[in-house]
mmCIF file of C-alpha atoms in Angstrom:
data_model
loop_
_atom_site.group_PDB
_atom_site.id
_atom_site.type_symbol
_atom_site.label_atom_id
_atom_site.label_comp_id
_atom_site.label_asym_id
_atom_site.label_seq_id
_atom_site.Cartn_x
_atom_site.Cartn_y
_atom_site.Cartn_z
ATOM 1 C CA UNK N 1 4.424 -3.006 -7.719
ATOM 2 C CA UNK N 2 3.041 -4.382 -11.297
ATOM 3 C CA UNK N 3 0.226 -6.264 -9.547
ATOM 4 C CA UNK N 4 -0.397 -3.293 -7.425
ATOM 5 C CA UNK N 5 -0.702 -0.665 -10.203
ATOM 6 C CA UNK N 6 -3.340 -3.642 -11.953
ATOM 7 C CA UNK N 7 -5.277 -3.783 -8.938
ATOM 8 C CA UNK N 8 -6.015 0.091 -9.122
ATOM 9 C CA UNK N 9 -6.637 -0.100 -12.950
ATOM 10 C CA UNK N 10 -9.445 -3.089 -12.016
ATOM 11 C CA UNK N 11 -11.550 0.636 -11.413
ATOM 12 C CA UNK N 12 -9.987 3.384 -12.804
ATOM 13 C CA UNK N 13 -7.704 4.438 -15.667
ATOM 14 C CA UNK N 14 -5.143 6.283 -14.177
ATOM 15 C CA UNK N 15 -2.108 8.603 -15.537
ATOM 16 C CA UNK N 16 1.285 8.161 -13.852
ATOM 17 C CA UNK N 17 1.026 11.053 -11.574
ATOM 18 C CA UNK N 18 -2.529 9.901 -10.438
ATOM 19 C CA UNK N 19 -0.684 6.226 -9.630
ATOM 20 C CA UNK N 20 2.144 8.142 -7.855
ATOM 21 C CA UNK N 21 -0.086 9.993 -6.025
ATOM 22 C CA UNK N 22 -2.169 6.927 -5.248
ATOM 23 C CA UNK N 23 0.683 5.050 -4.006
ATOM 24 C CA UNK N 24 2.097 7.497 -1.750
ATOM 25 C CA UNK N 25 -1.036 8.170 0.064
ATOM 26 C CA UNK N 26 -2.056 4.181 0.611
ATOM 27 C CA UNK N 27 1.021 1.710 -0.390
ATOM 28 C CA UNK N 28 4.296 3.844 1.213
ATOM 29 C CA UNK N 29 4.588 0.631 3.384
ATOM 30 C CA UNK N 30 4.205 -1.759 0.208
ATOM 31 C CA UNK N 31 6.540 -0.016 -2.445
ATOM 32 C CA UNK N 32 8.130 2.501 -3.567
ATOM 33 C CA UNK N 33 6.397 6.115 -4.927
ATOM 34 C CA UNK N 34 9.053 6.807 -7.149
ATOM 35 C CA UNK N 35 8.296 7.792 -11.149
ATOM 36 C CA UNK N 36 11.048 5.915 -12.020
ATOM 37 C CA UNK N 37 9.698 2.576 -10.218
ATOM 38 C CA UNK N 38 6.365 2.965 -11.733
ATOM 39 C CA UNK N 39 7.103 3.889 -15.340
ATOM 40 C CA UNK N 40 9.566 0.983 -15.255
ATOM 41 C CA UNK N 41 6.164 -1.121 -13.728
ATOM 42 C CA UNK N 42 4.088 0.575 -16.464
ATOM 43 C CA UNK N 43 6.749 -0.152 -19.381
ATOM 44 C CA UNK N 44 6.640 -4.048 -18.261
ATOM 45 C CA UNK N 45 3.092 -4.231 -17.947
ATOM 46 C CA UNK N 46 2.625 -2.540 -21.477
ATOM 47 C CA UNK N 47 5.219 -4.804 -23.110
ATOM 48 C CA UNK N 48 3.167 -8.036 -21.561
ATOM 49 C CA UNK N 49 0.277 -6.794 -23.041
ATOM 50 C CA UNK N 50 -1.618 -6.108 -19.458
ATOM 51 C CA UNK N 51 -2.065 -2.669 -19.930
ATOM 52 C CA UNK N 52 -2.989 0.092 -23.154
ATOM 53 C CA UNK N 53 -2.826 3.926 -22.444
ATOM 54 C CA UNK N 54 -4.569 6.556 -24.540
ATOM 55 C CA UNK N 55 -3.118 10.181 -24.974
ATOM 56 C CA UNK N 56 -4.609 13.419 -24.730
ATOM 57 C CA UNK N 57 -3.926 17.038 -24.317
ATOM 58 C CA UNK N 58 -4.747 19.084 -20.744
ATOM 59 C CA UNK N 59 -3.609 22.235 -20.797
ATOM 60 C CA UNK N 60 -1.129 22.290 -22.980
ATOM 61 C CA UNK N 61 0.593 19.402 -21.831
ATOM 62 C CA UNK N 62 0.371 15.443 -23.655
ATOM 63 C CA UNK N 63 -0.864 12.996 -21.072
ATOM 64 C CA UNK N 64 -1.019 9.330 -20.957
ATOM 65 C CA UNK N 65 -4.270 7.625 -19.209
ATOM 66 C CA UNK N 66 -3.262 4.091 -18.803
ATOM 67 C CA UNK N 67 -6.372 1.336 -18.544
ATOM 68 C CA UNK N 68 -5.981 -2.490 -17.804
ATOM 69 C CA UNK N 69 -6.344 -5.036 -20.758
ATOM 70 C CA UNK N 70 -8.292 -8.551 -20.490
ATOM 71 C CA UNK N 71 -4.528 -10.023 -20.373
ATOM 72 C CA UNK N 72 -4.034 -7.721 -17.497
ATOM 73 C CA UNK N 73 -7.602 -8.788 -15.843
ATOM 74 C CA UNK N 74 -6.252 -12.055 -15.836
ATOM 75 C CA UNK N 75 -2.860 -12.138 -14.661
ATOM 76 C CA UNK N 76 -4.140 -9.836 -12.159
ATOM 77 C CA UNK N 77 -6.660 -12.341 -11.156
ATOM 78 C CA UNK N 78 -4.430 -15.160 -10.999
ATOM 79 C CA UNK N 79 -2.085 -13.498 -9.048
ATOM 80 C CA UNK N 80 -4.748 -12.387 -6.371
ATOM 81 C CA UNK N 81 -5.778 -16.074 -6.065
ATOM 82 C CA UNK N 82 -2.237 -17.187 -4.779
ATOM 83 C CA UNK N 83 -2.093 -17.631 -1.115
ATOM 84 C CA UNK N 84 -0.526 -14.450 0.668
ATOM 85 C CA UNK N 85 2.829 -15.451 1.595
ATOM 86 C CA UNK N 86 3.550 -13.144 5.168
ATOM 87 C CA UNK N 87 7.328 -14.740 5.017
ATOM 88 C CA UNK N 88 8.023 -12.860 1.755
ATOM 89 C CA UNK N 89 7.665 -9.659 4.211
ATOM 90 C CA UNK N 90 11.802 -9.485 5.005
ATOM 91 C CA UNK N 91 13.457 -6.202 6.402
ATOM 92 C CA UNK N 92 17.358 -6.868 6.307
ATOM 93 C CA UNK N 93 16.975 -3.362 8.704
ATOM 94 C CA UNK N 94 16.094 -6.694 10.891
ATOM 95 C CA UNK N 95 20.319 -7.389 10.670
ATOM 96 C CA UNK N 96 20.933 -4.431 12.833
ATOM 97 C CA UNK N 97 18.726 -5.940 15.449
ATOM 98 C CA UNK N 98 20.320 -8.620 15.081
ATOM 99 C CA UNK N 99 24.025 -7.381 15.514
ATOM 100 C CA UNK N 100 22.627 -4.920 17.955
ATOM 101 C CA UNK N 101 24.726 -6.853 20.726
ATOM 102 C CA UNK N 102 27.840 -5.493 19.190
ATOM 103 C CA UNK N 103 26.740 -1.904 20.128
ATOM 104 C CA UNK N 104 28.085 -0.504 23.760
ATOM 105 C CA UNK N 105 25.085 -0.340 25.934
ATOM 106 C CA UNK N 106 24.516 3.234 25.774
ATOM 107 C CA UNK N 107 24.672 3.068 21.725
ATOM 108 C CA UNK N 108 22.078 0.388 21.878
ATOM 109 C CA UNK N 109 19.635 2.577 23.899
ATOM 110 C CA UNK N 110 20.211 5.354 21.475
ATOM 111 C CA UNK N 111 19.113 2.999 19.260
ATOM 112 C CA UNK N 112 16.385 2.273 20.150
ATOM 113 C CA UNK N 113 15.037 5.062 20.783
ATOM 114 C CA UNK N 114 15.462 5.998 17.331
ATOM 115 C CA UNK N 115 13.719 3.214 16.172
ATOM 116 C CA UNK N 116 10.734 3.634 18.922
ATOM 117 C CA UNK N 117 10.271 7.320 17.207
ATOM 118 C CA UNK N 118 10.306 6.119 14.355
ATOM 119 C CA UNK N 119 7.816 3.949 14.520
ATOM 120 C CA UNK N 120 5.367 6.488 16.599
ATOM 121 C CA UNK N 121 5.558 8.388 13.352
ATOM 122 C CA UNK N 122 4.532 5.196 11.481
ATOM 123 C CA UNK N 123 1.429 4.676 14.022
ATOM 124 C CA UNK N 124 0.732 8.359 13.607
ATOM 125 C CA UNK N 125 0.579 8.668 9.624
ATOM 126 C CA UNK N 126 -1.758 5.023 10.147
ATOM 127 C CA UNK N 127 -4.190 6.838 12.329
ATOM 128 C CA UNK N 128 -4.380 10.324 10.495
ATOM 129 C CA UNK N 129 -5.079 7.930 7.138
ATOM 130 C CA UNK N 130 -7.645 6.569 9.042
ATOM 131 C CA UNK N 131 -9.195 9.434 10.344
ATOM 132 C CA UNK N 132 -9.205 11.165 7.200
ATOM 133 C CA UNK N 133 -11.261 8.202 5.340
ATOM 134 C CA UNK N 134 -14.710 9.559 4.286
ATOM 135 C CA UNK N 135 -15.708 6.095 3.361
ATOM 136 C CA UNK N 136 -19.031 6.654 2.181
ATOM 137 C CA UNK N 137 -18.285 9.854 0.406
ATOM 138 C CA UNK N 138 -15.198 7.928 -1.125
ATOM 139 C CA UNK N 139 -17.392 4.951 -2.134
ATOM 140 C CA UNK N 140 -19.926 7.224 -3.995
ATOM 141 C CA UNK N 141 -17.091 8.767 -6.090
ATOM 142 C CA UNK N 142 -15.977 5.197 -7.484
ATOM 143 C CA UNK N 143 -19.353 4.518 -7.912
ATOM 144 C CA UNK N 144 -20.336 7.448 -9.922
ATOM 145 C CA UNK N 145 -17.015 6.714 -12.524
ATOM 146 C CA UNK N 146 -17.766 3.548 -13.028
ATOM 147 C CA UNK N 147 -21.271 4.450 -13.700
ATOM 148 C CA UNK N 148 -19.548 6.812 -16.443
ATOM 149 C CA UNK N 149 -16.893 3.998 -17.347
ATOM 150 C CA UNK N 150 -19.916 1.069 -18.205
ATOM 151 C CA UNK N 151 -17.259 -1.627 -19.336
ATOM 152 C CA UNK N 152 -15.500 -1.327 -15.621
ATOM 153 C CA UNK N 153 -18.656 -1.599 -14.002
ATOM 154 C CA UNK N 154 -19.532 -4.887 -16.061
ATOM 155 C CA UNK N 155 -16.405 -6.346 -15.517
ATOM 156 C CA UNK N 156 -16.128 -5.709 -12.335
ATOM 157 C CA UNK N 157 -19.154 -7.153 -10.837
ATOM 158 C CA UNK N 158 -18.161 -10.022 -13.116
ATOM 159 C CA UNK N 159 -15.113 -10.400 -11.458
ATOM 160 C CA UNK N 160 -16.494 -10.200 -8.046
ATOM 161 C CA UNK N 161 -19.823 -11.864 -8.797
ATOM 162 C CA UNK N 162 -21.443 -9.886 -6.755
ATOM 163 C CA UNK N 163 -25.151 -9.088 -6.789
ATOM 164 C CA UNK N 164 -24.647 -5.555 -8.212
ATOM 165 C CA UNK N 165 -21.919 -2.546 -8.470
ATOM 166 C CA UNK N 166 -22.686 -1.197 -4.888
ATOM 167 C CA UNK N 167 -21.791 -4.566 -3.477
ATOM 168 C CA UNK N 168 -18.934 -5.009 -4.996
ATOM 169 C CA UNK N 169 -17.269 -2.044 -4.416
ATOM 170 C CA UNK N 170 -18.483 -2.000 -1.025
ATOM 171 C CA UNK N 171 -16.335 -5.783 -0.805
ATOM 172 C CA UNK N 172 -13.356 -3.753 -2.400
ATOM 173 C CA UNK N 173 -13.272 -0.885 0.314
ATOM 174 C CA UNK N 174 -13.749 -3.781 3.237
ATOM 175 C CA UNK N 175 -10.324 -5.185 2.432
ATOM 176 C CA UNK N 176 -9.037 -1.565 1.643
ATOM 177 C CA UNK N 177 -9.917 -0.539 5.188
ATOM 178 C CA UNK N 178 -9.089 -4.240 6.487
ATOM 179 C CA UNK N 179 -5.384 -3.701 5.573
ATOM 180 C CA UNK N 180 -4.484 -0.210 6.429
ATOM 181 C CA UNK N 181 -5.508 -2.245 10.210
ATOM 182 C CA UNK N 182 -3.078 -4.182 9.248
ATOM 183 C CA UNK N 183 -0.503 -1.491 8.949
ATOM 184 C CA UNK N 184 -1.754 0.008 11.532
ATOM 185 C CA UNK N 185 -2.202 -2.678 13.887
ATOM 186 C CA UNK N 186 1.640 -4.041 12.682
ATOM 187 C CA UNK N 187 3.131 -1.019 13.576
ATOM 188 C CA UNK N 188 1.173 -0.140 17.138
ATOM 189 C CA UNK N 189 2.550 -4.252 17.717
ATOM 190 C CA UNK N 190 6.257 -3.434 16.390
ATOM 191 C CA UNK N 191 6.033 0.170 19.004
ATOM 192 C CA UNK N 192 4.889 -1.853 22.141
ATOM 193 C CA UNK N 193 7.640 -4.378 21.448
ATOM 194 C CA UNK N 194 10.597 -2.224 21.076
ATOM 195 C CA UNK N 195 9.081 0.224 23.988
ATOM 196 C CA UNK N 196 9.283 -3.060 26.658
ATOM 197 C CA UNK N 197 12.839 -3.937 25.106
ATOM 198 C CA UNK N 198 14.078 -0.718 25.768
ATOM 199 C CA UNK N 199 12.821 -0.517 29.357
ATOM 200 C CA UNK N 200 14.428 -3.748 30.368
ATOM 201 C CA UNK N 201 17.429 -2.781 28.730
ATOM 202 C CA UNK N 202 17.258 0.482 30.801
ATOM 203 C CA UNK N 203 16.349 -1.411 33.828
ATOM 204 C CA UNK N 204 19.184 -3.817 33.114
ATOM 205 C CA UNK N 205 21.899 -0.987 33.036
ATOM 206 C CA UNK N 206 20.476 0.226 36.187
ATOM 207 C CA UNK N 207 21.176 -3.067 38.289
ATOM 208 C CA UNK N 208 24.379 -3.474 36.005
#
């Protein structure tokens, strides 16, 4: 979650209940949304020195708006250069499968088809994310704060190397839209395999 809460910083400072919020709409499948998880990732991060927060008052209430740090920049950086390791991606749910054969017939079917609904909510909450993407709209919004927030702009296109501050954030939102197609495409994958198991289970019971 740490590296995750330095990526959004790379563009934005952010409070804790903008990360929450953040996380919950676009990592649920990644990490947890909980306060507790990400003040605990915040408290880490501030005690290596990757992030500083500043505090001011909004109506009535104290507020902390946390930014990123050059330390941060470049653990973040070195981190994102590490080849993605897919076989870090465990699910000991994956035991139950597993054990499944332990299960009477009809308990495994009932299985099943728990799991098949649950993941045609999954495919469901991919697609309405999707849908609901105004990518242009959403790209002119960054744009306009780091217009407002010079030093993120700089940095950023130094980072990226890119030719200017539209290209790079348009090479940020690629990959953003690139892997919620993951998640998407994972899960409408995971649905079609489970849907065939349980039909030749069914079909199995029915020659049985």
């Amino acid at each position: 979650m740490d590296k995750l809460i330095l990526g959004l910083l790379m563009i934005k400072h952010f409070t804790v209940y903008e990360i929450r919020q953040v996380m919950r709409q676009n990592f649920s499948s990644m990490c947890s949304d909980s306060l507790g998880s990400i003040q605990a990732a915040l408290k880490k991060l501030s005690q290596q020195g990757a992030v500083t927060y500043s505090e001011y008052v909004e109506k009535g209430k104290m507020k902390k708006e946390y930014a990123i740090t050059a330390s941060g920049r470049f653990l973040f950086l070195e981190w994102l250069k590490t080849p993605i390791d897919m076989s870090k991606n465990k699910n000991m749910d994956l035991g139950k499968f597993l054990f499944m054969g332990y299960l009477p017939k009809k308990e495994q079917l009932q299985m099943l088809d728990l799991t098949i609904e649950g993941l045609e909510v999954e495919v469901q909450e991919f697609e309405a994310v999707k849908d609901a993407i105004r990518f242009t709209e959403e790209q002119e919004k960054v744009k306009a704060y780091l217009e407002q927030n010079s030093h993120l702009a700089t940095e950023l296109i130094e980072t990226s190397q890119a030719a200017d501050l539209a290209e790079s954030i348009s090479q940020i939102g690629y990959f953003e839209m690139k892997t919620l197609e993951f998640g998407l495409d994972s899960a409408r994958f995971q649905l079609d395999w489970f849907t065939k198991l349980r039909q030749q289970l069914a079909e199995n019971e029915k020659e049985g």
